[in-house]
Amino acid sequence: IPAPAPQPRLDRAQQIELLKNSLDEPTRDHFAYLFEPATLQFEGARKAKAPTTIVGDADGSMCRVALAALASGHLSLTPDAIENLAMVMREECLAPDDQARHRFQSSPDIAARLDRVLAGAEVSPSPDGRRLVFIGDLLHDRYSNNKAALAALIRKLSSDSSPAPDTPGVVFIMGNHDAPALGERALVSNQAGVDPYSIQWGAYAARPLSSEDSGALIRECFARAWFDRDSGVFYSHNGIQPGANGEVKTAFGTVHASTPEELESAMNLTLITGGKREDVSQLTNFRPDEDFMSRARLGDDLGEWQGAPVFFAHGHSGNFGLSDQALHLNARDEGRVKPISVSV
């Protein structure tokens, strides 16, 4: 792919319009929630100083990360980057099964186009102060192709999007597909030919990311849990399962906490790092029941903070929806592989 000539940068509305016009109707429909997130209101929630966009399981897609950041105002793209992003979005939309995903993951052309997206990307705080939260599964998943470019984009978004010190602009939550151990192809590719199991872990990516580099990225840019004190929303990939006497089961192990702040701290200090094969199994298999976030089970400790309800947003299992104090937000829309994003 020849290098582009220097190009003027359009304003955000023009960039989004150019991207939409570069897509066919099925691809625009597939990514519709990322262009225009669904709006949800938590009953009884505190009034936040700034809105938040929450993106469900990213499935390893750099397209979803770039599009969500463009729509939220954290990312600006050159026309060349937009053209290449549109081409990869179309290819992703045309990869609904394992054979097609294998071709998508291993394509050097797609990897080169994602390099061009990265080259034309510029990150800054959102003009309206909006926060952007990715609920996990970014690094090693079914739409992984150029993990190196995605890692570089994540670093840009993590470091350059903050509107003020100690105020994150873009937050990345660690999911089971972000486990550093998945950077080693031998861990997930266990037979000759195209292995559907390995496809689910991004094992055939044209530009891989080693376990060492994955671990460094997780340490620098990801949280296992994040409690947004402005909005009163607690984020984790798998969700949590409260028990008796302050015991809380999480994908990273059982912790003890009596407040959302304590729970956030305890989850981010757990010893499970995702660096071992057994870690991947634990991070994948922890799936609390659909009703695990009911107000009765949360109680006044984890369920309230400073006189207002705490709401819990998670991905990984369950389809899009709000029940009691939990927002179930994964990448599937009624059983289809369709990216989900909401604004709260």
mmCIF file of C-alpha atoms in Angstrom:
data_model
loop_
_atom_site.group_PDB
_atom_site.id
_atom_site.type_symbol
_atom_site.label_atom_id
_atom_site.label_comp_id
_atom_site.label_asym_id
_atom_site.label_seq_id
_atom_site.Cartn_x
_atom_site.Cartn_y
_atom_site.Cartn_z
ATOM 1 C CA ILE A 1 0.000 0.000 0.000
ATOM 2 C CA PRO A 2 1.707 3.253 -1.089
ATOM 3 C CA ALA A 3 2.251 5.913 1.556
ATOM 4 C CA PRO A 4 -0.239 8.813 1.455
ATOM 5 C CA ALA A 5 0.638 12.396 0.629
ATOM 6 C CA PRO A 6 0.236 14.931 3.471
ATOM 7 C CA GLN A 7 -3.464 15.510 4.081
ATOM 8 C CA PRO A 8 -5.538 18.136 5.886
ATOM 9 C CA ARG A 9 -7.435 16.857 8.919
ATOM 10 C CA LEU A 10 -11.217 17.253 8.780
ATOM 11 C CA ASP A 11 -13.290 18.118 11.854
ATOM 12 C CA ARG A 12 -14.862 15.232 13.775
ATOM 13 C CA ALA A 13 -18.317 15.470 12.174
ATOM 14 C CA GLN A 14 -16.736 15.475 8.721
ATOM 15 C CA GLN A 15 -14.558 12.488 9.625
ATOM 16 C CA ILE A 16 -17.556 10.467 10.796
ATOM 17 C CA GLU A 17 -19.535 11.438 7.714
ATOM 18 C CA LEU A 18 -16.651 10.449 5.444
ATOM 19 C CA LEU A 19 -16.350 7.100 7.213
ATOM 20 C CA LYS A 20 -20.085 6.385 6.939
ATOM 21 C CA ASN A 21 -20.081 7.294 3.246
ATOM 22 C CA SER A 22 -17.155 4.904 2.699
ATOM 23 C CA LEU A 23 -19.145 1.919 4.002
ATOM 24 C CA ASP A 24 -21.875 -0.167 2.450
ATOM 25 C CA GLU A 25 -25.215 -0.413 4.252
ATOM 26 C CA PRO A 26 -24.620 -3.833 5.912
ATOM 27 C CA THR A 27 -21.342 -2.609 7.424
ATOM 28 C CA ARG A 28 -22.897 0.650 8.641
ATOM 29 C CA ASP A 29 -25.669 -1.372 10.266
ATOM 30 C CA HIS A 30 -23.192 -3.808 11.835
ATOM 31 C CA PHE A 31 -21.289 -0.975 13.549
ATOM 32 C CA ALA A 32 -24.356 1.220 14.198
ATOM 33 C CA TYR A 33 -24.082 1.180 18.019
ATOM 34 C CA LEU A 34 -20.493 2.462 17.852
ATOM 35 C CA PHE A 35 -21.423 5.324 15.547
ATOM 36 C CA GLU A 36 -24.383 6.273 17.751
ATOM 37 C CA PRO A 37 -24.415 4.543 21.165
ATOM 38 C CA ALA A 38 -27.729 3.643 22.750
ATOM 39 C CA THR A 39 -28.607 5.966 25.637
ATOM 40 C CA LEU A 40 -29.432 4.474 29.036
ATOM 41 C CA GLN A 41 -30.558 6.135 32.244
ATOM 42 C CA PHE A 42 -29.860 4.445 35.560
ATOM 43 C CA GLU A 43 -32.820 5.000 37.879
ATOM 44 C CA GLY A 44 -31.729 7.029 40.897
ATOM 45 C CA ALA A 45 -28.193 7.563 39.588
ATOM 46 C CA ARG A 46 -26.179 10.594 40.637
ATOM 47 C CA LYS A 47 -25.768 13.309 38.029
ATOM 48 C CA ALA A 48 -22.290 12.922 36.537
ATOM 49 C CA LYS A 49 -20.185 15.892 35.516
ATOM 50 C CA ALA A 50 -19.514 14.310 32.128
ATOM 51 C CA PRO A 51 -21.188 11.590 30.040
ATOM 52 C CA THR A 52 -19.615 8.168 29.524
ATOM 53 C CA THR A 53 -19.604 5.839 26.534
ATOM 54 C CA ILE A 54 -19.218 2.154 27.442
ATOM 55 C CA VAL A 55 -18.134 -0.341 24.801
ATOM 56 C CA GLY A 56 -18.890 -4.034 25.234
ATOM 57 C CA ASP A 57 -16.470 -6.885 24.494
ATOM 58 C CA ALA A 58 -14.180 -5.646 21.713
ATOM 59 C CA ASP A 59 -13.454 -9.147 20.337
ATOM 60 C CA GLY A 60 -9.892 -8.102 19.481
ATOM 61 C CA SER A 61 -11.114 -5.558 16.918
ATOM 62 C CA MET A 62 -8.929 -2.492 16.327
ATOM 63 C CA CYS A 63 -11.795 -1.203 14.162
ATOM 64 C CA ARG A 64 -14.098 -1.072 17.178
ATOM 65 C CA VAL A 65 -11.505 0.703 19.315
ATOM 66 C CA ALA A 66 -10.784 3.311 16.633
ATOM 67 C CA LEU A 67 -14.446 3.892 15.752
ATOM 68 C CA ALA A 68 -15.566 4.219 19.380
ATOM 69 C CA ALA A 69 -12.743 6.670 20.111
ATOM 70 C CA LEU A 70 -13.565 8.676 16.977
ATOM 71 C CA ALA A 71 -17.259 8.854 17.910
ATOM 72 C CA SER A 72 -16.483 9.854 21.521
ATOM 73 C CA GLY A 73 -14.191 12.674 20.423
ATOM 74 C CA HIS A 74 -10.907 11.210 21.674
ATOM 75 C CA LEU A 75 -9.511 10.271 18.262
ATOM 76 C CA SER A 76 -8.983 12.175 15.036
ATOM 77 C CA LEU A 77 -8.113 10.415 11.750
ATOM 78 C CA THR A 78 -6.718 11.607 8.435
ATOM 79 C CA PRO A 79 -8.733 10.848 5.270
ATOM 80 C CA ASP A 80 -6.234 8.111 4.398
ATOM 81 C CA ALA A 81 -6.674 6.494 7.830
ATOM 82 C CA ILE A 82 -10.451 6.684 7.418
ATOM 83 C CA GLU A 83 -10.265 5.028 3.998
ATOM 84 C CA ASN A 84 -8.209 2.165 5.376
ATOM 85 C CA LEU A 85 -10.378 1.831 8.491
ATOM 86 C CA ALA A 86 -13.470 1.555 6.278
ATOM 87 C CA MET A 87 -11.875 -1.227 4.242
ATOM 88 C CA VAL A 88 -11.008 -3.246 7.358
ATOM 89 C CA MET A 89 -14.468 -2.658 8.852
ATOM 90 C CA ARG A 90 -15.996 -4.171 5.717
ATOM 91 C CA GLU A 91 -13.668 -7.171 5.971
ATOM 92 C CA GLU A 92 -14.564 -7.666 9.651
ATOM 93 C CA CYS A 93 -18.256 -7.568 8.823
ATOM 94 C CA LEU A 94 -17.655 -10.290 6.205
ATOM 95 C CA ALA A 95 -15.997 -12.639 8.737
ATOM 96 C CA PRO A 96 -18.870 -14.180 10.744
ATOM 97 C CA ASP A 97 -17.455 -17.719 11.008
ATOM 98 C CA ASP A 98 -14.201 -19.442 11.922
ATOM 99 C CA GLN A 99 -12.903 -19.982 8.394
ATOM 100 C CA ALA A 100 -13.489 -16.343 7.461
ATOM 101 C CA ARG A 101 -11.995 -15.164 10.751
ATOM 102 C CA HIS A 102 -8.879 -17.230 10.113
ATOM 103 C CA ARG A 103 -8.430 -15.414 6.785
ATOM 104 C CA PHE A 104 -9.109 -12.086 8.501
ATOM 105 C CA GLN A 105 -6.596 -12.715 11.294
ATOM 106 C CA SER A 106 -3.779 -13.843 9.018
ATOM 107 C CA SER A 107 -4.197 -11.243 6.247
ATOM 108 C CA PRO A 108 -1.043 -9.123 5.674
ATOM 109 C CA ASP A 109 -3.141 -6.629 3.682
ATOM 110 C CA ILE A 110 -5.417 -5.997 6.662
ATOM 111 C CA ALA A 111 -2.358 -5.641 8.910
ATOM 112 C CA ALA A 112 -0.880 -3.034 6.541
ATOM 113 C CA ARG A 113 -4.155 -1.101 6.485
ATOM 114 C CA LEU A 114 -4.314 -1.075 10.284
ATOM 115 C CA ASP A 115 -0.761 0.313 10.294
ATOM 116 C CA ARG A 116 -2.102 3.153 8.127
ATOM 117 C CA VAL A 117 -4.958 3.744 10.569
ATOM 118 C CA LEU A 118 -2.424 4.052 13.389
ATOM 119 C CA ALA A 119 -0.204 6.371 11.338
ATOM 120 C CA GLY A 120 -3.120 8.744 10.756
ATOM 121 C CA ALA A 121 -4.403 8.689 14.360
ATOM 122 C CA GLU A 122 -4.173 11.669 16.698
ATOM 123 C CA VAL A 123 -5.454 11.470 20.287
ATOM 124 C CA SER A 124 -6.683 14.292 22.536
ATOM 125 C CA PRO A 125 -9.232 14.777 25.335
ATOM 126 C CA SER A 126 -12.865 14.712 24.230
ATOM 127 C CA PRO A 127 -14.160 18.279 23.693
ATOM 128 C CA ASP A 128 -17.228 17.659 25.889
ATOM 129 C CA GLY A 129 -15.282 15.871 28.633
ATOM 130 C CA ARG A 130 -16.810 12.521 27.723
ATOM 131 C CA ARG A 131 -15.231 9.379 29.155
ATOM 132 C CA LEU A 132 -14.810 6.212 27.115
ATOM 133 C CA VAL A 133 -14.671 2.802 28.820
ATOM 134 C CA PHE A 134 -13.795 -0.449 27.040
ATOM 135 C CA ILE A 135 -15.158 -3.372 29.018
ATOM 136 C CA GLY A 136 -12.445 -5.798 27.865
ATOM 137 C CA ASP A 137 -11.363 -8.474 25.341
ATOM 138 C CA LEU A 138 -9.181 -6.217 23.215
ATOM 139 C CA LEU A 139 -5.896 -8.035 22.620
ATOM 140 C CA HIS A 140 -6.241 -11.737 21.745
ATOM 141 C CA ASP A 141 -9.630 -12.510 20.233
ATOM 142 C CA ARG A 142 -11.458 -13.532 17.056
ATOM 143 C CA TYR A 143 -10.844 -10.240 15.190
ATOM 144 C CA SER A 144 -7.189 -9.864 16.165
ATOM 145 C CA ASN A 145 -4.979 -9.145 13.152
ATOM 146 C CA ASN A 146 -2.403 -6.448 13.899
ATOM 147 C CA LYS A 147 -1.953 -6.693 17.655
ATOM 148 C CA ALA A 148 1.128 -4.466 17.536
ATOM 149 C CA ALA A 149 -0.804 -1.568 15.957
ATOM 150 C CA LEU A 150 -3.689 -2.041 18.383
ATOM 151 C CA ALA A 151 -1.295 -1.996 21.351
ATOM 152 C CA ALA A 152 0.219 1.262 20.097
ATOM 153 C CA LEU A 153 -3.258 2.804 19.685
ATOM 154 C CA ILE A 154 -4.236 1.698 23.202
ATOM 155 C CA ARG A 155 -1.108 3.358 24.585
ATOM 156 C CA LYS A 156 -1.954 6.594 22.740
ATOM 157 C CA LEU A 157 -5.527 6.591 24.005
ATOM 158 C CA SER A 158 -4.450 5.766 27.550
ATOM 159 C CA SER A 159 -1.789 8.482 27.798
ATOM 160 C CA ASP A 160 -3.109 11.368 25.675
ATOM 161 C CA SER A 161 -6.862 11.414 26.349
ATOM 162 C CA SER A 162 -6.955 12.704 29.938
ATOM 163 C CA PRO A 163 -8.631 16.113 30.344
ATOM 164 C CA ALA A 164 -6.848 16.717 33.670
ATOM 165 C CA PRO A 165 -4.331 14.995 35.967
ATOM 166 C CA ASP A 166 -5.766 11.862 37.628
ATOM 167 C CA THR A 167 -8.852 12.122 35.386
ATOM 168 C CA PRO A 168 -8.900 9.342 32.776
ATOM 169 C CA GLY A 169 -10.321 10.071 29.350
ATOM 170 C CA VAL A 170 -10.228 6.482 28.084
ATOM 171 C CA VAL A 171 -10.282 3.452 30.415
ATOM 172 C CA PHE A 172 -9.411 -0.115 29.458
ATOM 173 C CA ILE A 173 -10.744 -2.988 31.578
ATOM 174 C CA MET A 174 -8.919 -6.315 31.421
ATOM 175 C CA GLY A 175 -10.937 -9.242 30.047
ATOM 176 C CA ASN A 176 -10.084 -12.918 29.735
ATOM 177 C CA HIS A 177 -8.939 -12.384 26.117
ATOM 178 C CA ASP A 178 -6.396 -9.844 27.391
ATOM 179 C CA ALA A 179 -4.476 -12.431 29.433
ATOM 180 C CA PRO A 180 -0.763 -12.027 28.588
ATOM 181 C CA ALA A 181 -0.332 -15.809 28.299
ATOM 182 C CA LEU A 182 -2.368 -15.685 25.091
ATOM 183 C CA GLY A 183 0.510 -13.874 23.400
ATOM 184 C CA GLU A 184 2.256 -17.197 23.017
ATOM 185 C CA ARG A 185 0.817 -19.041 20.019
ATOM 186 C CA ALA A 186 1.844 -22.424 21.466
ATOM 187 C CA LEU A 187 -0.604 -21.913 24.334
ATOM 188 C CA VAL A 188 -3.655 -21.662 22.096
ATOM 189 C CA SER A 189 -2.667 -23.391 18.849
ATOM 190 C CA ASN A 190 -2.746 -27.060 19.760
ATOM 191 C CA GLN A 191 -3.276 -28.899 16.466
ATOM 192 C CA ALA A 192 -2.352 -28.727 12.792
ATOM 193 C CA GLY A 193 -4.538 -26.812 10.366
ATOM 194 C CA VAL A 194 -7.139 -24.222 11.329
ATOM 195 C CA ASP A 195 -8.156 -24.740 14.944
ATOM 196 C CA PRO A 196 -11.475 -23.030 15.875
ATOM 197 C CA TYR A 197 -10.339 -22.903 19.497
ATOM 198 C CA SER A 198 -7.188 -21.026 18.509
ATOM 199 C CA ILE A 199 -9.176 -18.601 16.343
ATOM 200 C CA GLN A 200 -11.092 -17.567 19.453
ATOM 201 C CA TRP A 201 -7.783 -16.471 21.001
ATOM 202 C CA GLY A 202 -6.382 -14.611 17.978
ATOM 203 C CA ALA A 203 -3.602 -17.157 17.463
ATOM 204 C CA TYR A 204 -3.267 -16.517 13.734
ATOM 205 C CA ALA A 205 -2.794 -12.738 13.908
ATOM 206 C CA ALA A 206 -0.568 -11.419 11.127
ATOM 207 C CA ARG A 207 1.180 -9.101 13.608
ATOM 208 C CA PRO A 208 1.280 -10.851 17.011
ATOM 209 C CA LEU A 209 2.030 -9.474 20.445
ATOM 210 C CA SER A 210 4.258 -11.534 22.715
ATOM 211 C CA SER A 211 3.326 -12.497 26.263
ATOM 212 C CA GLU A 212 6.018 -10.152 27.545
ATOM 213 C CA ASP A 213 4.705 -7.195 25.521
ATOM 214 C CA SER A 214 1.101 -8.079 26.396
ATOM 215 C CA GLY A 215 1.990 -8.124 30.083
ATOM 216 C CA ALA A 216 3.686 -4.726 29.873
ATOM 217 C CA LEU A 217 0.665 -3.251 28.089
ATOM 218 C CA ILE A 218 -1.734 -4.645 30.706
ATOM 219 C CA ARG A 219 0.363 -3.226 33.549
ATOM 220 C CA GLU A 220 0.606 0.208 31.936
ATOM 221 C CA CYS A 221 -2.852 0.722 30.431
ATOM 222 C CA PHE A 222 -5.451 -1.698 31.872
ATOM 223 C CA ALA A 223 -7.374 -2.005 35.130
ATOM 224 C CA ARG A 224 -9.022 -5.164 36.420
ATOM 225 C CA ALA A 225 -11.765 -2.998 37.881
ATOM 226 C CA TRP A 226 -12.566 0.712 37.902
ATOM 227 C CA PHE A 227 -15.033 2.593 40.098
ATOM 228 C CA ASP A 228 -16.057 5.904 38.544
ATOM 229 C CA ARG A 229 -16.830 8.085 41.542
ATOM 230 C CA ASP A 230 -18.360 10.766 39.315
ATOM 231 C CA SER A 231 -21.125 8.549 37.914
ATOM 232 C CA GLY A 232 -21.250 5.819 40.569
ATOM 233 C CA VAL A 233 -20.625 3.046 38.023
ATOM 234 C CA PHE A 234 -18.323 0.108 38.827
ATOM 235 C CA TYR A 235 -16.680 -1.586 35.835
ATOM 236 C CA SER A 236 -15.289 -5.108 35.514
ATOM 237 C CA HIS A 237 -15.216 -7.537 32.616
ATOM 238 C CA ASN A 238 -16.804 -10.628 34.174
ATOM 239 C CA GLY A 239 -18.829 -8.966 36.906
ATOM 240 C CA ILE A 240 -18.737 -9.950 40.570
ATOM 241 C CA GLN A 241 -20.605 -12.254 42.928
ATOM 242 C CA PRO A 242 -21.031 -10.904 46.466
ATOM 243 C CA GLY A 243 -21.226 -13.335 49.353
ATOM 244 C CA ALA A 244 -21.474 -13.159 53.136
ATOM 245 C CA ASN A 245 -19.271 -11.166 55.521
ATOM 246 C CA GLY A 246 -17.756 -8.927 52.840
ATOM 247 C CA GLU A 247 -16.577 -11.794 50.643
ATOM 248 C CA VAL A 248 -16.766 -11.085 46.915
ATOM 249 C CA LYS A 249 -15.987 -13.623 44.211
ATOM 250 C CA THR A 250 -14.306 -12.210 41.100
ATOM 251 C CA ALA A 251 -12.578 -13.614 38.015
ATOM 252 C CA PHE A 252 -9.254 -12.778 39.683
ATOM 253 C CA GLY A 253 -10.038 -14.650 42.891
ATOM 254 C CA THR A 254 -12.041 -14.060 46.060
ATOM 255 C CA VAL A 255 -11.505 -10.729 47.816
ATOM 256 C CA HIS A 256 -12.998 -8.968 50.833
ATOM 257 C CA ALA A 257 -14.530 -5.509 50.540
ATOM 258 C CA SER A 258 -17.259 -3.477 52.239
ATOM 259 C CA THR A 259 -17.279 -0.471 49.884
ATOM 260 C CA PRO A 260 -16.901 0.041 46.119
ATOM 261 C CA GLU A 261 -13.516 1.725 46.690
ATOM 262 C CA GLU A 262 -12.270 -1.249 48.679
ATOM 263 C CA LEU A 263 -13.528 -3.640 46.008
ATOM 264 C CA GLU A 264 -11.771 -1.689 43.259
ATOM 265 C CA SER A 265 -8.511 -1.683 45.193
ATOM 266 C CA ALA A 266 -8.745 -5.363 46.119
ATOM 267 C CA MET A 267 -9.440 -6.489 42.543
ATOM 268 C CA ASN A 268 -6.550 -4.450 41.153
ATOM 269 C CA LEU A 269 -4.171 -5.945 43.731
ATOM 270 C CA THR A 270 -5.068 -9.619 43.197
ATOM 271 C CA LEU A 271 -2.280 -12.016 42.289
ATOM 272 C CA ILE A 272 -3.924 -13.508 39.187
ATOM 273 C CA THR A 273 -2.220 -11.758 36.271
ATOM 274 C CA GLY A 274 -3.276 -13.856 33.299
ATOM 275 C CA GLY A 275 0.313 -14.909 32.701
ATOM 276 C CA LYS A 276 -0.280 -18.647 33.170
ATOM 277 C CA ARG A 277 -2.380 -21.219 31.325
ATOM 278 C CA GLU A 278 -4.506 -21.849 34.413
ATOM 279 C CA ASP A 279 -5.149 -18.100 34.725
ATOM 280 C CA VAL A 280 -6.807 -18.092 31.296
ATOM 281 C CA SER A 281 -9.211 -20.834 32.360
ATOM 282 C CA GLN A 282 -10.129 -19.028 35.570
ATOM 283 C CA LEU A 283 -10.645 -15.696 33.835
ATOM 284 C CA THR A 284 -12.832 -17.358 31.196
ATOM 285 C CA ASN A 285 -14.949 -19.632 33.362
ATOM 286 C CA PHE A 286 -16.047 -17.100 35.988
ATOM 287 C CA ARG A 287 -19.615 -16.266 34.944
ATOM 288 C CA PRO A 288 -21.911 -15.104 37.753
ATOM 289 C CA ASP A 289 -25.624 -15.805 37.475
ATOM 290 C CA GLU A 290 -27.808 -13.316 35.611
ATOM 291 C CA ASP A 291 -29.328 -12.100 38.894
ATOM 292 C CA PHE A 292 -26.010 -11.682 40.713
ATOM 293 C CA MET A 293 -26.307 -7.897 40.826
ATOM 294 C CA SER A 294 -29.767 -7.646 42.354
ATOM 295 C CA ARG A 295 -30.081 -4.883 44.907
ATOM 296 C CA ALA A 296 -31.003 -7.309 47.671
ATOM 297 C CA ARG A 297 -27.793 -9.263 47.259
ATOM 298 C CA LEU A 298 -25.579 -6.204 46.972
ATOM 299 C CA GLY A 299 -26.915 -4.710 50.171
ATOM 300 C CA ASP A 300 -26.108 -1.225 51.427
ATOM 301 C CA ASP A 301 -22.320 -1.654 51.400
ATOM 302 C CA LEU A 302 -21.504 -2.348 47.766
ATOM 303 C CA GLY A 303 -24.898 -1.216 46.462
ATOM 304 C CA GLU A 304 -24.725 2.367 47.725
ATOM 305 C CA TRP A 305 -22.095 5.081 47.825
ATOM 306 C CA GLN A 306 -22.521 8.570 49.266
ATOM 307 C CA GLY A 307 -26.300 8.253 49.393
ATOM 308 C CA ALA A 308 -26.900 7.075 45.808
ATOM 309 C CA PRO A 309 -27.010 3.644 44.155
ATOM 310 C CA VAL A 310 -23.913 2.047 42.650
ATOM 311 C CA PHE A 311 -24.377 0.453 39.242
ATOM 312 C CA PHE A 312 -22.246 -2.376 37.896
ATOM 313 C CA ALA A 313 -21.309 -2.614 34.208
ATOM 314 C CA HIS A 314 -19.786 -5.833 32.849
ATOM 315 C CA GLY A 315 -19.411 -7.845 29.653
ATOM 316 C CA HIS A 316 -18.395 -11.473 29.052
ATOM 317 C CA SER A 317 -21.763 -13.190 29.528
ATOM 318 C CA GLY A 318 -25.406 -12.310 29.059
ATOM 319 C CA ASN A 319 -26.777 -10.120 26.297
ATOM 320 C CA PHE A 320 -27.324 -6.388 26.162
ATOM 321 C CA GLY A 321 -29.679 -5.172 28.881
ATOM 322 C CA LEU A 322 -30.174 -3.524 32.249
ATOM 323 C CA SER A 323 -31.451 -5.488 35.229
ATOM 324 C CA ASP A 324 -31.700 -3.984 38.693
ATOM 325 C CA GLN A 325 -28.292 -2.371 39.268
ATOM 326 C CA ALA A 326 -26.376 -4.265 36.576
ATOM 327 C CA LEU A 327 -25.710 -3.345 32.963
ATOM 328 C CA HIS A 328 -25.039 -6.531 30.982
ATOM 329 C CA LEU A 329 -22.954 -5.287 28.083
ATOM 330 C CA ASN A 330 -21.180 -7.784 25.893
ATOM 331 C CA ALA A 331 -20.429 -7.688 22.167
ATOM 332 C CA ARG A 332 -23.474 -9.620 21.066
ATOM 333 C CA ASP A 333 -26.824 -8.171 20.118
ATOM 334 C CA GLU A 334 -29.552 -10.802 20.524
ATOM 335 C CA GLY A 335 -27.140 -13.625 19.782
ATOM 336 C CA ARG A 336 -25.482 -11.999 16.754
ATOM 337 C CA VAL A 337 -21.882 -10.827 16.679
ATOM 338 C CA LYS A 338 -22.611 -7.121 16.587
ATOM 339 C CA PRO A 339 -20.664 -4.523 18.597
ATOM 340 C CA ILE A 340 -22.570 -2.923 21.467
ATOM 341 C CA SER A 341 -21.993 0.532 22.922
ATOM 342 C CA VAL A 342 -24.110 2.655 25.266
ATOM 343 C CA SER A 343 -23.968 6.193 26.571
ATOM 344 C CA VAL A 344 -24.808 6.831 30.238
#
